[in-house]
Amino acid sequence: MRIGLGQFDAVVGDLEGNAGRMREIYGQAREKGVELLLFPELGICGYPPEDLLLKKHFLEENRKTVEKLAVDCPDVTIMAGFADSYRGRTYNCAGILRGGRLTDVYRKCLLPNSGVFDEKRYFEPGKKNLLISLNGFKFAVTICQDIWDIDWLARFLKKAEPIDMVLNISASPFHLEKIETRKDVVGQCAAQFKCPACYCNLVGGQDELVFDGRSMFADAAGNIVAMAKGFEEDLLIADITMRDGVARIEPKEAPAMTHLDILDEMYKALVLGTRDYVKKNGFSKAILGLSGGIDSAVTAGLAVDALGAENVIAITMPSKFNIHDTISDAEKCAKNLGIEFITIPIGAVLEQFDDSLGQAHGWNSKGIAYENLQARIRGTLLMTLSNQWNALVLTTGNKSETAVGYSTLYGDTAGGFAVIKDVFKTMVYKLAHYINNIKGREIIPKSIIDRVPTAELRANQKDTDSLPDYDLLDEILKGYVEQDLSARQLIEGGLPKEDVNRVISMVDRNEYKRRQSPPGVKITPKAFGRDRRLPITNRYNHRSNSK
Amino acid sequence: MRIGLGQFDAVVGDLEGNAGRMREIYGQAREKGVELLLFPELGICGYPPEDLLLKKHFLEENRKTVEKLAVDCPDVTIMAGFADSYRGRTYNCAGILRGGRLTDVYRKCLLPNSGVFDEKRYFEPGKKNLLISLNGFKFAVTICQDIWDIDWLARFLKKAEPIDMVLNISASPFHLEKIETRKDVVGQCAAQFKCPACYCNLVGGQDELVFDGRSMFADAAGNIVAMAKGFEEDLLIADITMRDGVARIEPKEAPAMTHLDILDEMYKALVLGTRDYVKKNGFSKAILGLSGGIDSAVTAGLAVDALGAENVIAITMPSKFNIHDTISDAEKCAKNLGIEFITIPIGAVLEQFDDSLGQAHGWNSKGIAYENLQARIRGTLLMTLSNQWNALVLTTGNKSETAVGYSTLYGDTAGGFAVIKDVFKTMVYKLAHYINNIKGREIIPKSIIDRVPTAELRANQKDTDSLPDYDLLDEILKGYVEQDLSARQLIEGGLPKEDVNRVISMVDRNEYKRRQSPPGVKITPKAFGRDRRLPITNRYNHRSNSK
């Protein structure tokens, strides 16, 4: 018997569009002899639909769409994810579509509610398992989290054993190296029930999340025997056969399982997340400020792969504080990338602002306010051109800056999507080398990679005037932000007390800036955004722990 | 026996500060002969502490703080809310402090997880009830939501009956007229168990939430017999006595129960929310753009009550599109309020921008981009002065504008706190009259109230060029945003189809602007912010329902 995993890029809310894509994949699968076809969790409505789930008519349309899909796709048994209400409660469902009808509905039992997940806000947990018989095989139906607690699952399916195969549909958001955990989870599930398992994951970008696909088949011993492509749509097919009372799995036309290293993953996630955000929101073009620094250069490189060189416009906006080298580096980088490059000096506008602000008491044209003003003029220019050209502004701040608030609100944070928001500065350098490597030539000029980091908002400014070295900064941030460690724990772990306390206090103080910053691709286990929810008004003094 | 409800303004994260305030209230209560003193839900750490609860050291310090409070306050039995972990799980707790020790801990059972609440993200539900005996009385301990499902509570406490009094500590966020529901809930609880009940609520502003206090005592028949002050700290005291086997409640020194009408409530909530946001975040001064329109005039009026006239600075930033009347109205309004007033015309900066932008292809100095540019210059001026003076920028957008995106991102939305973000335009007019009424003179000039609404970003512009009349707009928005109705339902309810479809599409399209806007005080059952979580990338076509 032939099984297909139809991993596709669903758009949140686009019920008709998603069903249309599923019909196309059904057509391909049928031609290839597939008899059971899986689609990702909530594939009908996209993931996560958030408060759309509170609208009764949205749920009604979900059901109508899945029923219509059944009518349109009568020749293959389909397992399709959708949201449904039953007796006034809402469930995360897998519908079984057979012979033109929605014949069975399984309701997800384990609802994740931490990190980026809010499923308990919307869904009631299901209580009953669902087993379906097809061609003499007995399949157990599960959704995402259901297989992540193997002890619970073993109890839940105990009476149903023996099972010939566990089916799982998921919408599992990407972070670096999470695939290894997923492989373990799927393999462990197969080994637990001594039968093959399959896992159909979503692919595509949705606001700050990226889904990386890589759907899988595991054999009864728990080995992953086939894996679909990463970061793109795919139809992964395998045959299940019964031999000596044991179900065996045999991949068909499966792509070679290639291991992506951490930089491959990061690059592909950032490109897909950016492309989907821009395109799903109705834009085709993007603009960004190209300063001659490494962050904007890497962002431009990613944007070109996401949208095509013809759709990316770089603006450089020099002031008297920009040295000649950075301006020419920006131009060189744009040229290497083959993108349009426009220069708009900000000196005259800055002078005029300075003049107008002279009417306010205490105005200081040499202070921090004046430094931020330059960034805000640039933000205003970019947003104005964004309005004029209908092009989305990409911001260029990295995770290290975002964490400590080394940015100007409505200045360099102004824009629609923050491409490298979840990439630490130390990783931005690695990405720069990676881009030059995969392109086989110097895209990001070496002089940009080698320059000492500077915001160039005053003469001879260096990032290290305000921040520790990035190696140290990133180490502190990983502990504090990603692992929720206290100052004391970080200091006991060998990090310098003064830097730890300073950095923690900067992170806490700048929650308000992050709250007003654009979304960006989550690539780490804990990104800023829905993953990490801290109050702005917050007097908790983490530093007190270090006494 | 004497019971006190110590409703106070806790600051999130300020464990020592909150405990200090509780010690002060303990001192006052002891002097007044109080024998049992209640503090609000999570009063030790403030509400909601959000992801601070994921930090192990934060939980450890919660427990240490409550244990220290017990030592410091040995002479009165105290019920204090704090967060605690037990066997690796986190609970929302009520600690009972007696004779210098934390003697008992109750763990909240019902965890709200809708609207603004995320308690299932953090807490495990408790399972066991807690009854405490004191002076011959038997008290049942509950936390907030526990009394909102009376059938559940009746089952939960069935074996414990008879009970002499139900104690409840809460952190119940304000919205208009919610007090009536709360009175019903507390009354119904008392009536169910045929005994008095008391309810100690939090007071104060925390980011977008305001807690309004109004702690209560109900008698055994379910009547509310005493209520603490609204929107300020208070210590509400009553005596409980046993007569004929029935516990009776008798208020002491209780303030007269005054009914606040909807405008009183709104006004007080906005003032308290603004004051607490500004002050708890370390500011004393605020600045705002005063345009001569009604939104900024009302915002200025609220700011003056929140912070004092000496701490509010108004900036007017006229362009050639502002008619003389609006500029002089702005000045008049500032004068009426007694606040500093500074004029910074934007014409010269605008011209310089226009000139610089001429270097970009396709620049149109008459289009929407040019209109938005004016707003962004104003936003930049305000933020620059905010940096220079260390004064928080208050934005002036109302809920109607915020809903349909009738604003410029990084322009008029630029600032730290959006005072009237949850106030519909039609209510802004009522607030203007209200302010003039309570001050007994014309604060908001009549000419401002009477002027046809306009953004003045081009000549002769009126809001109705782009939007329906505000009466109609607000009606559509209430249905769509607050009640999650579909286009079809709104149209069937008698609203004009074309306007409904247009407004819904504007609301959906502008999610990205709201995501980057500052927080503001929630006053309606559904505010923009954590209350309403919709994807930015969202192709759900609500309008299709109207076919």
XYZ file of N, CA and C in Angstrom, chain A residues 1-4 32-38 76-77 98 132-139 164-165 167 217 237-242 248-250 252:
108
model
N 0.833 -1.193 0.000
C 0.000 0.000 0.000
C 0.880 1.259 0.000
N 0.471 2.262 -0.768
C 1.329 3.431 -0.984
C 0.833 4.652 -0.189
N 1.776 5.261 0.499
C 1.440 6.409 1.367
C 2.224 7.639 0.914
N 1.542 8.793 0.878
C 2.210 10.035 0.484
C 2.099 11.092 1.580
N 0.648 8.887 -9.018
C 1.770 8.053 -8.563
C 1.286 6.848 -7.770
N -0.001 6.642 -7.746
C -0.533 5.442 -7.102
C -0.668 5.527 -5.588
N -0.623 6.743 -5.050
C -0.771 6.897 -3.591
C -2.199 6.546 -3.177
N -2.330 5.779 -2.075
C -3.662 5.380 -1.602
C -4.054 6.083 -0.296
N -3.024 6.550 0.410
C -3.284 7.328 1.637
C -2.380 8.550 1.590
N -2.999 9.730 1.670
C -2.247 10.984 1.505
C -2.428 11.858 2.744
N -1.315 12.248 3.351
C -1.383 13.094 4.545
C -1.034 14.539 4.191
N -8.489 8.918 -3.308
C -7.393 8.615 -2.378
C -7.922 8.908 -0.973
N -7.546 8.087 -0.005
C -7.897 8.420 1.377
C -6.961 9.528 1.849
N -12.720 9.951 2.766
C -12.741 8.702 1.996
C -13.941 8.675 1.085
N -7.808 3.801 11.944
C -8.500 3.591 10.671
C -7.925 2.355 9.978
N -8.826 1.614 9.358
C -8.429 0.410 8.640
C -8.443 0.714 7.157
N -7.386 0.309 6.483
C -7.280 0.580 5.056
C -6.427 -0.525 4.455
N -6.977 -1.192 3.457
C -6.242 -2.277 2.783
C -5.673 -3.296 3.772
N -6.401 -3.545 4.839
C -5.947 -4.554 5.792
C -4.953 -4.041 6.823
N -4.549 -2.771 6.718
C -3.630 -2.194 7.707
C -4.417 -1.392 8.741
N -3.884 -1.377 9.945
C -4.519 -0.571 10.997
C -3.612 0.616 11.336
N -4.123 1.808 11.085
C -3.354 3.032 11.303
C -3.873 3.770 12.540
N -0.366 -1.110 12.960
C 0.531 -1.336 11.827
C 1.338 -0.102 11.451
N 0.792 1.065 11.794
C 1.550 2.287 11.491
C 0.946 3.460 12.266
N 0.351 7.406 12.176
C 0.320 8.565 11.279
C 0.368 9.832 12.124
N 9.551 9.224 7.146
C 9.088 7.870 7.440
C 10.121 7.198 8.346
N 6.961 9.763 -0.728
C 6.134 8.564 -0.905
C 6.873 7.323 -0.412
N 6.118 6.421 0.228
C 6.693 5.132 0.629
C 5.604 4.070 0.553
N 6.045 2.815 0.402
C 5.101 1.694 0.403
C 5.188 0.972 1.733
N 4.030 0.568 2.214
C 4.011 -0.251 3.419
C 3.547 -1.650 3.010
N 4.281 -2.638 3.487
C 3.924 -4.038 3.172
C 3.966 -4.835 4.459
N 3.250 -5.941 4.460
C 3.219 -6.779 5.659
C 4.034 -8.025 5.362
N 6.374 -3.312 7.061
C 7.666 -2.790 6.616
C 7.431 -1.576 5.734
N 8.403 -0.692 5.754
C 8.236 0.549 4.996
C 9.343 0.639 3.953
N 8.977 1.060 2.738
C 9.968 1.117 1.672
C 9.788 2.420 0.892
N 9.858 5.397 -1.829
C 9.805 5.456 -3.294
C 10.260 6.846 -3.732
